[in-house]
Short mmCIF file of C-alpha atoms and ligand atoms in Angstrom, two decimals:
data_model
loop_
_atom_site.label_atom_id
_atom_site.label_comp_id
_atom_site.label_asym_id
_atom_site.label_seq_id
_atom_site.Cartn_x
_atom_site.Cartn_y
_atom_site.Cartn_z
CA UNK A 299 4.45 32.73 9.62
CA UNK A 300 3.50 29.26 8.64
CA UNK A 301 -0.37 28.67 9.78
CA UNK A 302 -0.83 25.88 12.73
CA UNK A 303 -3.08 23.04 10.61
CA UNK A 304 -5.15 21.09 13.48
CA UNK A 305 -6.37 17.19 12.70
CA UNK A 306 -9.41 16.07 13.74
CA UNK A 307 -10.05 14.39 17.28
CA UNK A 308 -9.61 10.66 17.04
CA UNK A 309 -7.66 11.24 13.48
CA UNK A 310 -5.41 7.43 12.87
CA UNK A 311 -1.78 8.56 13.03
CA UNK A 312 0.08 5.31 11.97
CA UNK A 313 2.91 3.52 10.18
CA UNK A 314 2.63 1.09 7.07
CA UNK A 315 4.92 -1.61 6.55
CA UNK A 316 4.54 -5.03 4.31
CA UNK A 317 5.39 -8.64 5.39
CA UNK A 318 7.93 -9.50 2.51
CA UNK A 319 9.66 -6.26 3.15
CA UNK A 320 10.23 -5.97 6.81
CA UNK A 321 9.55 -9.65 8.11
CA UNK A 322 12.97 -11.47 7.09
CA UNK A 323 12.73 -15.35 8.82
CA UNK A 324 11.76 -16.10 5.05
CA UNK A 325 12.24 -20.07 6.07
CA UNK A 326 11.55 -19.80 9.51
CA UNK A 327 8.66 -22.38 11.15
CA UNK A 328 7.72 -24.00 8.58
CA UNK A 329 7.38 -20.91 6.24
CA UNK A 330 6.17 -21.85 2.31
CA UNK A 331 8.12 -19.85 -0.51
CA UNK A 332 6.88 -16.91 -2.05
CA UNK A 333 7.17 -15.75 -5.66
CA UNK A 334 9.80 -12.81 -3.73
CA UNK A 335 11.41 -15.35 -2.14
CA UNK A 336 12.27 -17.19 -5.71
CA UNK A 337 12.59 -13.90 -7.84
CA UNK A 338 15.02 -12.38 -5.34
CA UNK A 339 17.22 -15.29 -5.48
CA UNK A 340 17.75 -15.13 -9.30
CA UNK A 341 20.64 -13.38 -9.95
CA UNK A 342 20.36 -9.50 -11.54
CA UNK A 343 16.46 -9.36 -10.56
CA UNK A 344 16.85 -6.99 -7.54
CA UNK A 345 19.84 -3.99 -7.35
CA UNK A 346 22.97 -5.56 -5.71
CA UNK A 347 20.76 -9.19 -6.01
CA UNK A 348 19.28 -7.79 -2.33
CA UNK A 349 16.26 -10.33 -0.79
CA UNK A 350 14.18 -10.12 2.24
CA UNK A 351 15.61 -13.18 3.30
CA UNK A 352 16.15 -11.22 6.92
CA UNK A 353 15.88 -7.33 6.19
CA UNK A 354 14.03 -6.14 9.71
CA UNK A 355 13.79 -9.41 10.79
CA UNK A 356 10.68 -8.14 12.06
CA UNK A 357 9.71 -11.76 12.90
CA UNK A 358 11.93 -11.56 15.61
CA UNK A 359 12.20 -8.05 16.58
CA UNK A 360 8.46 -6.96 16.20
CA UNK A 361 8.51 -5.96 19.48
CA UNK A 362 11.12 -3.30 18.63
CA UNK A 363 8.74 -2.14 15.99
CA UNK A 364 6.09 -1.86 18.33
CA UNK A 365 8.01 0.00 20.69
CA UNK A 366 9.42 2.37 17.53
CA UNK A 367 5.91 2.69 16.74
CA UNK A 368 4.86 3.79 20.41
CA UNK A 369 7.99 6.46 21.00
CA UNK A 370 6.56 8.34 18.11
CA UNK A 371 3.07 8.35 19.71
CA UNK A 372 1.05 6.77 17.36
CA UNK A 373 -2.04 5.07 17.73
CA UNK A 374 -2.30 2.20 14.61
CA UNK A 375 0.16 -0.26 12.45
CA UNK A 376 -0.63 -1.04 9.12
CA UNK A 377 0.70 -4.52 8.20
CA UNK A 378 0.58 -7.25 5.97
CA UNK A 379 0.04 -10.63 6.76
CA UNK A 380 2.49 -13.38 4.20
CA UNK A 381 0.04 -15.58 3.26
CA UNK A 382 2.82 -18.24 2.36
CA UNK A 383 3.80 -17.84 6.39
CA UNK A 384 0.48 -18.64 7.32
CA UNK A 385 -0.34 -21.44 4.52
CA UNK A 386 2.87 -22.33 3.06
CA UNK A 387 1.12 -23.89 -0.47
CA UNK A 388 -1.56 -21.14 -0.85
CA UNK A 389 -4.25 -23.67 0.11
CA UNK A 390 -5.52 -26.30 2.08
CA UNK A 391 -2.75 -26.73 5.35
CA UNK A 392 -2.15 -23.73 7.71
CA UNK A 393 1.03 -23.31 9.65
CA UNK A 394 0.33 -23.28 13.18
CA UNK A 395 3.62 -21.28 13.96
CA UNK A 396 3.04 -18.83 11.02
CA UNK A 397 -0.21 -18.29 12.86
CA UNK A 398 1.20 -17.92 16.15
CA UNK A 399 3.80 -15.09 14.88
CA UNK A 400 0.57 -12.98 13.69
CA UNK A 401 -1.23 -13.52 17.43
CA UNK A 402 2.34 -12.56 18.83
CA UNK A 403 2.06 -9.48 16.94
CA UNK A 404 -0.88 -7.90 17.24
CA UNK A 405 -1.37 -8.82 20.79
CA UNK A 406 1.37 -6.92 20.98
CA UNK A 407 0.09 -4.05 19.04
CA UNK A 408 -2.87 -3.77 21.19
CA UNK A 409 -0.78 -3.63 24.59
CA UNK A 410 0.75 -0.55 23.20
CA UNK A 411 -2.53 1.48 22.10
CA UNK A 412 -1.90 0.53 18.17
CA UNK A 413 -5.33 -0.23 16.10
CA UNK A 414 -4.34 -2.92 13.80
CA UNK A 415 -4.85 -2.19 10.16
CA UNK A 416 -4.63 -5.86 8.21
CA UNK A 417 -3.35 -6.27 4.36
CA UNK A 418 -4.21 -9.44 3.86
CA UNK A 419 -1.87 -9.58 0.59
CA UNK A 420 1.18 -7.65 0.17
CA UNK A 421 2.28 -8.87 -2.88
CA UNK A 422 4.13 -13.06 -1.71
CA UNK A 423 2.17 -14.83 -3.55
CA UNK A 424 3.01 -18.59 -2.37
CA UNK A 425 4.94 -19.79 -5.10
CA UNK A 426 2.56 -22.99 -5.63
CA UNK A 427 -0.04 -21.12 -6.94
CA UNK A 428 2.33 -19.22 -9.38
CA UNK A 429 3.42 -23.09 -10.82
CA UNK A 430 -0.21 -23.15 -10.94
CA UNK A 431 -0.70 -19.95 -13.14
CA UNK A 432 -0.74 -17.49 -10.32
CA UNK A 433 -3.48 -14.71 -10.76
CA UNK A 434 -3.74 -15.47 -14.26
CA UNK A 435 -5.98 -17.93 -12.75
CA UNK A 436 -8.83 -17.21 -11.25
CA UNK A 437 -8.70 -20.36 -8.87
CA UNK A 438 -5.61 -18.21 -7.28
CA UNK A 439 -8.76 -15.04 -6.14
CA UNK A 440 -10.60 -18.50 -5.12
CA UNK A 441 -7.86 -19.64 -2.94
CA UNK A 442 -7.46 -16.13 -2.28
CA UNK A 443 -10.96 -16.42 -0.06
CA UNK A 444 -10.00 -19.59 1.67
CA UNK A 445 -6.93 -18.05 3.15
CA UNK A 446 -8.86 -14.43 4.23
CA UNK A 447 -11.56 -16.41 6.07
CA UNK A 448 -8.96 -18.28 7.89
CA UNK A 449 -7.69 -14.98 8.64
CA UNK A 450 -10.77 -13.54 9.75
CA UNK A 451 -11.70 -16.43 11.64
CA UNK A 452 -8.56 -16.28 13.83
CA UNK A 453 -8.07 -12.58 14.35
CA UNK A 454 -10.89 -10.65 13.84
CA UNK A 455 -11.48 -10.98 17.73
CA UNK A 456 -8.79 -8.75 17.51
CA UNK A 457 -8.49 -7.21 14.33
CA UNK A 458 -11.22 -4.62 13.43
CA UNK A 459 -9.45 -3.18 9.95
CA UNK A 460 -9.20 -5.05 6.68
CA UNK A 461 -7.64 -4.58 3.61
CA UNK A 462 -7.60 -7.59 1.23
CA UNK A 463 -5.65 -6.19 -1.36
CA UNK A 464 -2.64 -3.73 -2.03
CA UNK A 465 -1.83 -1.75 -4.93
CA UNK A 466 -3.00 -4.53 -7.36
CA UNK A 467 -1.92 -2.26 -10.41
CA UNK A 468 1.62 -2.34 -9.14
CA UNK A 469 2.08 -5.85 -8.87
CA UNK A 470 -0.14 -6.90 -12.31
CA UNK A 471 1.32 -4.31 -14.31
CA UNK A 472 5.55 -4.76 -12.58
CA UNK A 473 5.14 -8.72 -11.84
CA UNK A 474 3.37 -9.79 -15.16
CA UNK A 475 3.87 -7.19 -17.92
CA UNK A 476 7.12 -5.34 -17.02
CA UNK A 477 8.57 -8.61 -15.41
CA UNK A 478 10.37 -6.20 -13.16
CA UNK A 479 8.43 -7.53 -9.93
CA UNK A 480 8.22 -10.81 -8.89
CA UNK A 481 7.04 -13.17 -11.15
CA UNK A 482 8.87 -11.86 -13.46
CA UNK A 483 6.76 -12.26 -16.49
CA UNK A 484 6.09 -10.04 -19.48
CA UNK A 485 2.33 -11.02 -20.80
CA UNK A 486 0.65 -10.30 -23.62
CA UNK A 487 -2.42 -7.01 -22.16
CA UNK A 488 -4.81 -9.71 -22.56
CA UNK A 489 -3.17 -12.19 -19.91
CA UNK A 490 -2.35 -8.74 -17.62
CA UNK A 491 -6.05 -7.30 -17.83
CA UNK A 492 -7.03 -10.90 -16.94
CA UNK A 493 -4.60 -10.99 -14.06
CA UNK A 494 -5.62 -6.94 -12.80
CA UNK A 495 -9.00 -8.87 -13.22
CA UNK A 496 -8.30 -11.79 -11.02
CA UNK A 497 -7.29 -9.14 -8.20
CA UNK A 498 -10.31 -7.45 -8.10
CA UNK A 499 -12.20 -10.62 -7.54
CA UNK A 500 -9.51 -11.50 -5.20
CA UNK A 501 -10.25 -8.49 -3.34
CA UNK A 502 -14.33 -8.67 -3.49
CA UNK A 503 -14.05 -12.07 -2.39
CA UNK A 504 -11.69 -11.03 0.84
CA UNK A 505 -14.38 -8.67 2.05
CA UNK A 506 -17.16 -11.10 1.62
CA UNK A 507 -15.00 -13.07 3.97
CA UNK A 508 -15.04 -10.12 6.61
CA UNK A 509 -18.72 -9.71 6.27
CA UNK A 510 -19.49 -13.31 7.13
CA UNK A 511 -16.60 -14.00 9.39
CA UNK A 512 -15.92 -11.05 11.58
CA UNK A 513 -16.43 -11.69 15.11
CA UNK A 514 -17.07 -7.84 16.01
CA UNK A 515 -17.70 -4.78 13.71
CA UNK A 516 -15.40 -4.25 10.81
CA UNK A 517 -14.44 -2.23 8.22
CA UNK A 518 -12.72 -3.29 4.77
CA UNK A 519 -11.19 -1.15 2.15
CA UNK A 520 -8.20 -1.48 -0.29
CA UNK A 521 -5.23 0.19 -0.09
CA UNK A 522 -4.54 1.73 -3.79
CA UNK A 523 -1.87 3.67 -5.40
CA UNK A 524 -1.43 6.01 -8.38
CA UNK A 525 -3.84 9.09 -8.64
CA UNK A 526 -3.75 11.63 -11.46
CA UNK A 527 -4.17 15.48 -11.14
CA UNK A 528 -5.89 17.57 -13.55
CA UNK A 529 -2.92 20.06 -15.04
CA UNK A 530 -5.36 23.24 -14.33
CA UNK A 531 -8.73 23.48 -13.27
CA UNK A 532 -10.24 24.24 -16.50
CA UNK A 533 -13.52 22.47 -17.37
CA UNK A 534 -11.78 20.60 -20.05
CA UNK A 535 -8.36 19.06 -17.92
CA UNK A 536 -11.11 18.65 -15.13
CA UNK A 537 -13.27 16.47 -17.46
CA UNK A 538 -9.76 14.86 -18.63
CA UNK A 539 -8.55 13.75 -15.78
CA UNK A 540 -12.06 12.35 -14.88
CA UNK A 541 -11.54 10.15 -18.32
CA UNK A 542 -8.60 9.10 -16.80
CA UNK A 543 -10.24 7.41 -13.78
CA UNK A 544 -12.36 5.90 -15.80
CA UNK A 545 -10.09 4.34 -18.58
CA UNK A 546 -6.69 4.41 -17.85
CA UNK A 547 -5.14 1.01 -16.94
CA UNK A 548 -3.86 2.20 -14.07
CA UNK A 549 -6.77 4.28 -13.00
CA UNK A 550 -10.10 3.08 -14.80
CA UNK A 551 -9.49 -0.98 -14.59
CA UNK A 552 -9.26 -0.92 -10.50
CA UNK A 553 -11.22 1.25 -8.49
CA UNK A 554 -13.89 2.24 -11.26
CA UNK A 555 -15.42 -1.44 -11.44
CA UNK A 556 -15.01 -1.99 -7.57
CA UNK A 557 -16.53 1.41 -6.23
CA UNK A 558 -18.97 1.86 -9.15
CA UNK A 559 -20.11 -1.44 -9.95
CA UNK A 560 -18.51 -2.75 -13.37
CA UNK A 561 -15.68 -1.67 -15.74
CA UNK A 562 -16.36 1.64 -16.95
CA UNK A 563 -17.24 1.81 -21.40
CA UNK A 564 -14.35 4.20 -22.11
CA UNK A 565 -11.90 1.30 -20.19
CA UNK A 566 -13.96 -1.29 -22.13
CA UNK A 567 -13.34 0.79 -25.71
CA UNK A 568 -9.62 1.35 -24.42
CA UNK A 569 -8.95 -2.59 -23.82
CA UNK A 570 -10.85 -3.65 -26.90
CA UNK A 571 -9.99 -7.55 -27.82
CA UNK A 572 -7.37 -7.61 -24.34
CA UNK A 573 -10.37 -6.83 -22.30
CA UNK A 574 -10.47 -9.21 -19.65
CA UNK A 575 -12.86 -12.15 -19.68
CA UNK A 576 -15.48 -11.73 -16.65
CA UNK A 577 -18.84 -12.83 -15.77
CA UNK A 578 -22.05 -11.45 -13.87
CA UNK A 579 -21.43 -12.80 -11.53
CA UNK A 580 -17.70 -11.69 -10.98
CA UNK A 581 -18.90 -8.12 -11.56
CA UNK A 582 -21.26 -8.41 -8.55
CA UNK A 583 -18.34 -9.84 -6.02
CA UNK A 584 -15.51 -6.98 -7.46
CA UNK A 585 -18.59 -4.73 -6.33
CA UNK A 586 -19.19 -5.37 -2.99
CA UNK A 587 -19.23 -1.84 -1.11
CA UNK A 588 -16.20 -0.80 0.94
CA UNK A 589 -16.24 0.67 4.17
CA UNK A 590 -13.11 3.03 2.81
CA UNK A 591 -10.66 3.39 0.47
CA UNK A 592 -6.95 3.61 1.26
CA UNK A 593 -4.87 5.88 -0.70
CA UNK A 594 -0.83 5.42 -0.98
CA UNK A 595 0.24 8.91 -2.83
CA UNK A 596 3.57 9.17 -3.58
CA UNK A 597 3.04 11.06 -6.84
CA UNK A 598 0.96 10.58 -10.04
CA UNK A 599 -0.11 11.51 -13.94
CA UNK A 600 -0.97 14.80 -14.79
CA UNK A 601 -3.44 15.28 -17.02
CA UNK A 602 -4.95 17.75 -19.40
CA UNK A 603 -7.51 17.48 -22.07
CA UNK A 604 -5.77 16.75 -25.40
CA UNK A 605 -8.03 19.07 -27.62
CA UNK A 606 -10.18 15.56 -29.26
CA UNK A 607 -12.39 14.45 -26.46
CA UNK A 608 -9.46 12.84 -24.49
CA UNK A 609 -7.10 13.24 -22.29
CA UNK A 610 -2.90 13.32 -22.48
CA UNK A 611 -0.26 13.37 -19.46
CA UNK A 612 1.86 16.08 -19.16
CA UNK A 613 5.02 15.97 -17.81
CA UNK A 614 5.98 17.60 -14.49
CA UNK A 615 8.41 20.90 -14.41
CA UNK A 616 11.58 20.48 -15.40
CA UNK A 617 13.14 21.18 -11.74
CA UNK A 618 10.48 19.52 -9.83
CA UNK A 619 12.65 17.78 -6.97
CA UNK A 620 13.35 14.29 -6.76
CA UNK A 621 13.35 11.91 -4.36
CA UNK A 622 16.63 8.89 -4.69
CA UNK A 623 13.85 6.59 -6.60
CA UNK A 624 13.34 9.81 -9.17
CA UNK A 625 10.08 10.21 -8.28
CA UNK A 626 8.76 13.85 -8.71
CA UNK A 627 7.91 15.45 -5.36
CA UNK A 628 4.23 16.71 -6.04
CA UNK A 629 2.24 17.50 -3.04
CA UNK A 630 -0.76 18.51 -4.65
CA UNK A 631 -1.62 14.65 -5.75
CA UNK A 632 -1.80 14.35 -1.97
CA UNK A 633 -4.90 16.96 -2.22
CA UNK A 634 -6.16 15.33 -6.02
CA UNK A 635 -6.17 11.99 -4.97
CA UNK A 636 -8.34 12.96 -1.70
CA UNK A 637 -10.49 15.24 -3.69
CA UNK A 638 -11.17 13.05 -6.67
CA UNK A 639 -11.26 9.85 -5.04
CA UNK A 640 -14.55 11.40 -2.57
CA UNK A 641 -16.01 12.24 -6.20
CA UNK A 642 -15.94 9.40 -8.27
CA UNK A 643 -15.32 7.04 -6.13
CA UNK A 644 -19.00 7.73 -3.74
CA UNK A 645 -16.22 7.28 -0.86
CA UNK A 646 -17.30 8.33 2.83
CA UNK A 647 -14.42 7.21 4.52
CA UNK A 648 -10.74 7.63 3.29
CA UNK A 649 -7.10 6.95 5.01
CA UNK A 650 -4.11 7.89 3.27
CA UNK A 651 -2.66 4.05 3.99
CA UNK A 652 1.06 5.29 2.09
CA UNK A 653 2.94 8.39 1.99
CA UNK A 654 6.65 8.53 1.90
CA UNK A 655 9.81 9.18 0.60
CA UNK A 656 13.51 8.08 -0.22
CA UNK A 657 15.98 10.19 0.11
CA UNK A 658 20.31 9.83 1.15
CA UNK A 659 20.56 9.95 4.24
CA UNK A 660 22.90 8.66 6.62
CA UNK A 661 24.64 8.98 10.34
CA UNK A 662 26.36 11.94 11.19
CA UNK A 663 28.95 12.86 13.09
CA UNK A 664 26.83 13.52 15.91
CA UNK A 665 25.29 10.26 16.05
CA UNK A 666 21.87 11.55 14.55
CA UNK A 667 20.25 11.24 10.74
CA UNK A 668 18.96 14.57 9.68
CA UNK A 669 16.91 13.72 7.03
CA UNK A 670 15.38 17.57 6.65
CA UNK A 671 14.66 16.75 2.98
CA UNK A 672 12.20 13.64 4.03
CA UNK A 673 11.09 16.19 6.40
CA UNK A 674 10.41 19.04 4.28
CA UNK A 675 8.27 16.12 1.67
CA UNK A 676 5.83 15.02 4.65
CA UNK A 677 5.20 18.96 5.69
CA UNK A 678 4.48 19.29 2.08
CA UNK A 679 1.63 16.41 1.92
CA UNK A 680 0.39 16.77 5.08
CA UNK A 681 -0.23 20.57 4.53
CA UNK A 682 -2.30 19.32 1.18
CA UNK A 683 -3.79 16.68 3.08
CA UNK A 684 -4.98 18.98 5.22
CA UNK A 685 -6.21 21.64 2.96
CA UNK A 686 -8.35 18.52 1.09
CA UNK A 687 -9.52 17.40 4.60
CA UNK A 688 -10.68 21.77 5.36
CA UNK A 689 -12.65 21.18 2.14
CA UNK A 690 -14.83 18.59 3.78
CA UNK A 691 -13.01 15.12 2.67
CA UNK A 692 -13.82 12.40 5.05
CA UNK A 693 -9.71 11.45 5.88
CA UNK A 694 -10.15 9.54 8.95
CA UNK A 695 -5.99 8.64 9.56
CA UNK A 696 -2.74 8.87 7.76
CA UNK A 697 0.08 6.02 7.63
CA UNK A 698 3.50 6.95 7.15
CA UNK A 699 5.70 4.95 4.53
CA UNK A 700 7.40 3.53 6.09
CA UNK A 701 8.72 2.76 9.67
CA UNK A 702 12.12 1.51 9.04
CA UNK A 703 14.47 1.06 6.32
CA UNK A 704 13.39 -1.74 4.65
CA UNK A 705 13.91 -3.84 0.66
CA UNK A 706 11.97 -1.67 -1.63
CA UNK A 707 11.27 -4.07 -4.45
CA UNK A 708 13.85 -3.76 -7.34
CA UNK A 709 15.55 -1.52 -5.56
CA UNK A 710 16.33 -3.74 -2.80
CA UNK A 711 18.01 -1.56 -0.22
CA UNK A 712 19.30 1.03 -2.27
CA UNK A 713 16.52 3.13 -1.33
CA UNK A 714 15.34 4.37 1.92
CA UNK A 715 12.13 5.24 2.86
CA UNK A 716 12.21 4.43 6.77
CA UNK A 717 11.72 7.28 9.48
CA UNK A 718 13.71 4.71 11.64
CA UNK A 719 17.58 3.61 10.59
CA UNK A 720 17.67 0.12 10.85
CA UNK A 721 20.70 -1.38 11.79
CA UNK A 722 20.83 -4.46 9.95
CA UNK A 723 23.23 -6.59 12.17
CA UNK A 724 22.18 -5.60 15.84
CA UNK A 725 18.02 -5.41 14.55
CA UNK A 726 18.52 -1.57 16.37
CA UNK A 727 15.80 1.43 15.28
CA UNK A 728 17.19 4.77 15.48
CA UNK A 729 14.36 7.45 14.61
CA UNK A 730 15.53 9.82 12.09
CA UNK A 731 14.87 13.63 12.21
CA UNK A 732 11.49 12.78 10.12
CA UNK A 733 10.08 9.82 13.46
CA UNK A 734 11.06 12.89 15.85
CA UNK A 735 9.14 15.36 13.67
CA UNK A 736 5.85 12.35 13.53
CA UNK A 737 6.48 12.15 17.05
CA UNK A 738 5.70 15.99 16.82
CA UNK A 739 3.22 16.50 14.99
CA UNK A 740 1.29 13.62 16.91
CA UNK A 741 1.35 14.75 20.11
CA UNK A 742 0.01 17.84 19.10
CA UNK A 743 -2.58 16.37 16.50
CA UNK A 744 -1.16 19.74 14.46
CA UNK A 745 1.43 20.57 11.60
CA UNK A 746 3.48 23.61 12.64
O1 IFM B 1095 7.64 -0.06 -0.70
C1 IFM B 1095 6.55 0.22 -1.53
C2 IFM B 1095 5.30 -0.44 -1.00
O2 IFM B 1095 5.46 -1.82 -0.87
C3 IFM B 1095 4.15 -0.18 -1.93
N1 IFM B 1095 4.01 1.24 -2.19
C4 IFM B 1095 5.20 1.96 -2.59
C5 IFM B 1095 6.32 1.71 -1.61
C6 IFM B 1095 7.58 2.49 -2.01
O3 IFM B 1095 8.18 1.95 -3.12
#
């Protein structure tokens, strides 16, 4: 018989959702455009040309979240803010109605027991700082601060927990080198180290803004994805996969500089001439301590030692299962990125800010949406989770990815990840198998 895994007293049981993807209204009140709003509308960028242009019109129906949100018991909503809602060029004017929208919301939150958990930047850009070089620029991680203090200024009466940035490798590395994100664009490394570069400051400069602005105790952290696992615990794949945090360009150029206080010399070899320009000064702000660090794990590298000092990735089994993206289903990055993070990152506070899964799934007959297989994945995670968390890690909460069907990105909504069905014309949430098995697992702060 399975064994009953308890969480912690107080442990954050939440969902995670992002502004572009759930919000819709995308001209609503004096909205600004974002670099999603223009990608989306070119044709062939997204599957089937899908936009957010309404998706969960969660700018009109965030009480319905909310309410989603309470049914399965939880206790916090991770959201992001659109900074082009809030000031529609990037800089200078705010929009009193984007403003109002956010008051709206987490008022609301806070009626129904949910803790607030802020990302300040979700990846919508405002399109005027793109025409203006976007984070190529470092004027954009400047502009960047002006719009978190006005944030913090306005809600942190309210709002107790910050994160500036999210998953700046995914949107450097798919919006400026891939160009399979919005903007589009395909850099040389040089321009896309410069940009990963510009995020960091970004996101040093956001919690500088907490620190001076917060009206009441707060906490900041980013929310970051992509973790590695060593292939076997052997001293040399353990010492490879540590090489890995420290020089990969998905690993080594983000969290390395900001939780250990400057780019790491095997990341600085690795980059050679592309390494990004920086300053002192620049190296001191992408430093600034952390109250956390959030971890999205989905799935990740692994890595063993490739017999000359470094390290190679080695590809999962053969019949791993997949979820409808093709991603590998790999629980025990759920455990690596917990462990590893606590010891190289001198973390002593963690949430796991994204976990989820797409999978088909659909209505049956009976009215219901038995997703067992999106089941079966968070059982899987959660049980790692939890065996990381026996172990001693400091895992303070968990956020689900993601509350309702929503546009994934390039995959627009050809991919589900939602534990709530949303129907699309009436603005309905139906919770799936998966929100009945949160709802669960909550109420008993226990897997099985
Ligand atoms: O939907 C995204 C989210 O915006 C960032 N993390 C991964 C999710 C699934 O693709």
């Amino acid at each position: 018989m399975a064994k009953t895994m308890k969480f912690p007293k107080g442990f954050v049981w939440g969902a995670a959702t992002a502004a572009y993807q759930n919000e819709g209204g995308w001209k609503a009140d004096g909205k600004g455009p974002s670099i999603w709003d223009t990608f989306s509308h070119i044709p062939g960028k997204t599957f089937n040309n899908d936009n957010g242009d309404i998706s969960c019109d969660s700018y009109h129906h965030y009480k319905d979240d909310v309410a989603a949100m309470k049914w399965a018991g939880m206790n916090a909503y991770r959201f992001s803010i659109s900074w082009p809602r809030v000031m529609p060029a990037g800089r200078g004017r705010v929009n009193a109605k984007g403003l109002a929208y956010y008051d709206r919301l987490i008022d609301e939150c806070l009626k129904a027991g949910l803790e607030p958990f802020v990302t300040m930047y979700h990846w919508d850009l405002p399109q005027a700082l793109e025409n203006k070089g976007g984070w190529r620029k470092k004027a954009t991680a400047l502009a960047f601060h002006d719009y978190a203090v006005e944030l913090v200024k306005r809600y942190s009466d309210r709002v107790r927990n910050w994160m500036p940035i999210n998953e700046a490798p995914i949107f450097v590395h798919a919006g400026y080198k891939a160009g399979i994100h919005a903007p589009g664009a395909k850099e040389s490394w040089k321009v896309v180290n410069q940009c990963a570069h510009n995020s960091l400051l970004a996101h040093g400069l956001g919690v500088r803004a907490v620190r001076a602005y917060a009206k009441q105790k707060s906490e900041t952290g980013i929310a970051h994805p992509v973790f590695a696992s060593p292939a076997s615990r052997s001293a040399a794949d353990m010492k490879a996969v540590e090489l890995w945090y420290q020089s990969d360009f998905l690993g080594g150029q983000f969290l390395w500089p900001m939780c250990n206080g400057g780019y790491h010399k095997a990341f600085l070899k690795r980059a050679g001439k592309d390494a990004p320009d920086f300053t002192d000064e620049d190296m001191e702000v992408i430093a600034t301590k952390n109250d956390f660090l959030g971890v999205n794990v989905y799935f990740g590298p692994i890595i063993a030692a490739d017999g000359k000092g470094g390290y190679k990735e080695v590809p999962p089994p053969d019949d791993v299962q997949r979820t409808s993206m093709h991603w590998p289903v790999l629980p025990d990055c759920m455990y690596w990125a917990v462990k590893l993070s606590e010891k190289l990152f001198n973390v002593d506070k963690l949430y796991v800010t994204e976990n989820g899964a797409s999978f088909v799934d659909t209505i049956l007959h009976d009215g219901k949406i038995h997703d067992l297989e999106r089941v079966k994945f968070f059982r899987s995670y959660l049980r790692a989770l939890h065996r990381a968390m026996q172990e001693g890690a400091p895992v303070k909460g968990y956020f689900v990815w993601t509350l309702c069907d929503n546009f994934d990105w390039n995959s627009g909504y050809g991919d589900k990840l939602g534990i709530f069905y949303t129907d699309m014309v009436t603005g309905n949430r139906q919770p799936k198998e998966s929100a009945r098995f949160f709802r669960e697992t909550i109420k008993k702060n226990r897997l099985g």
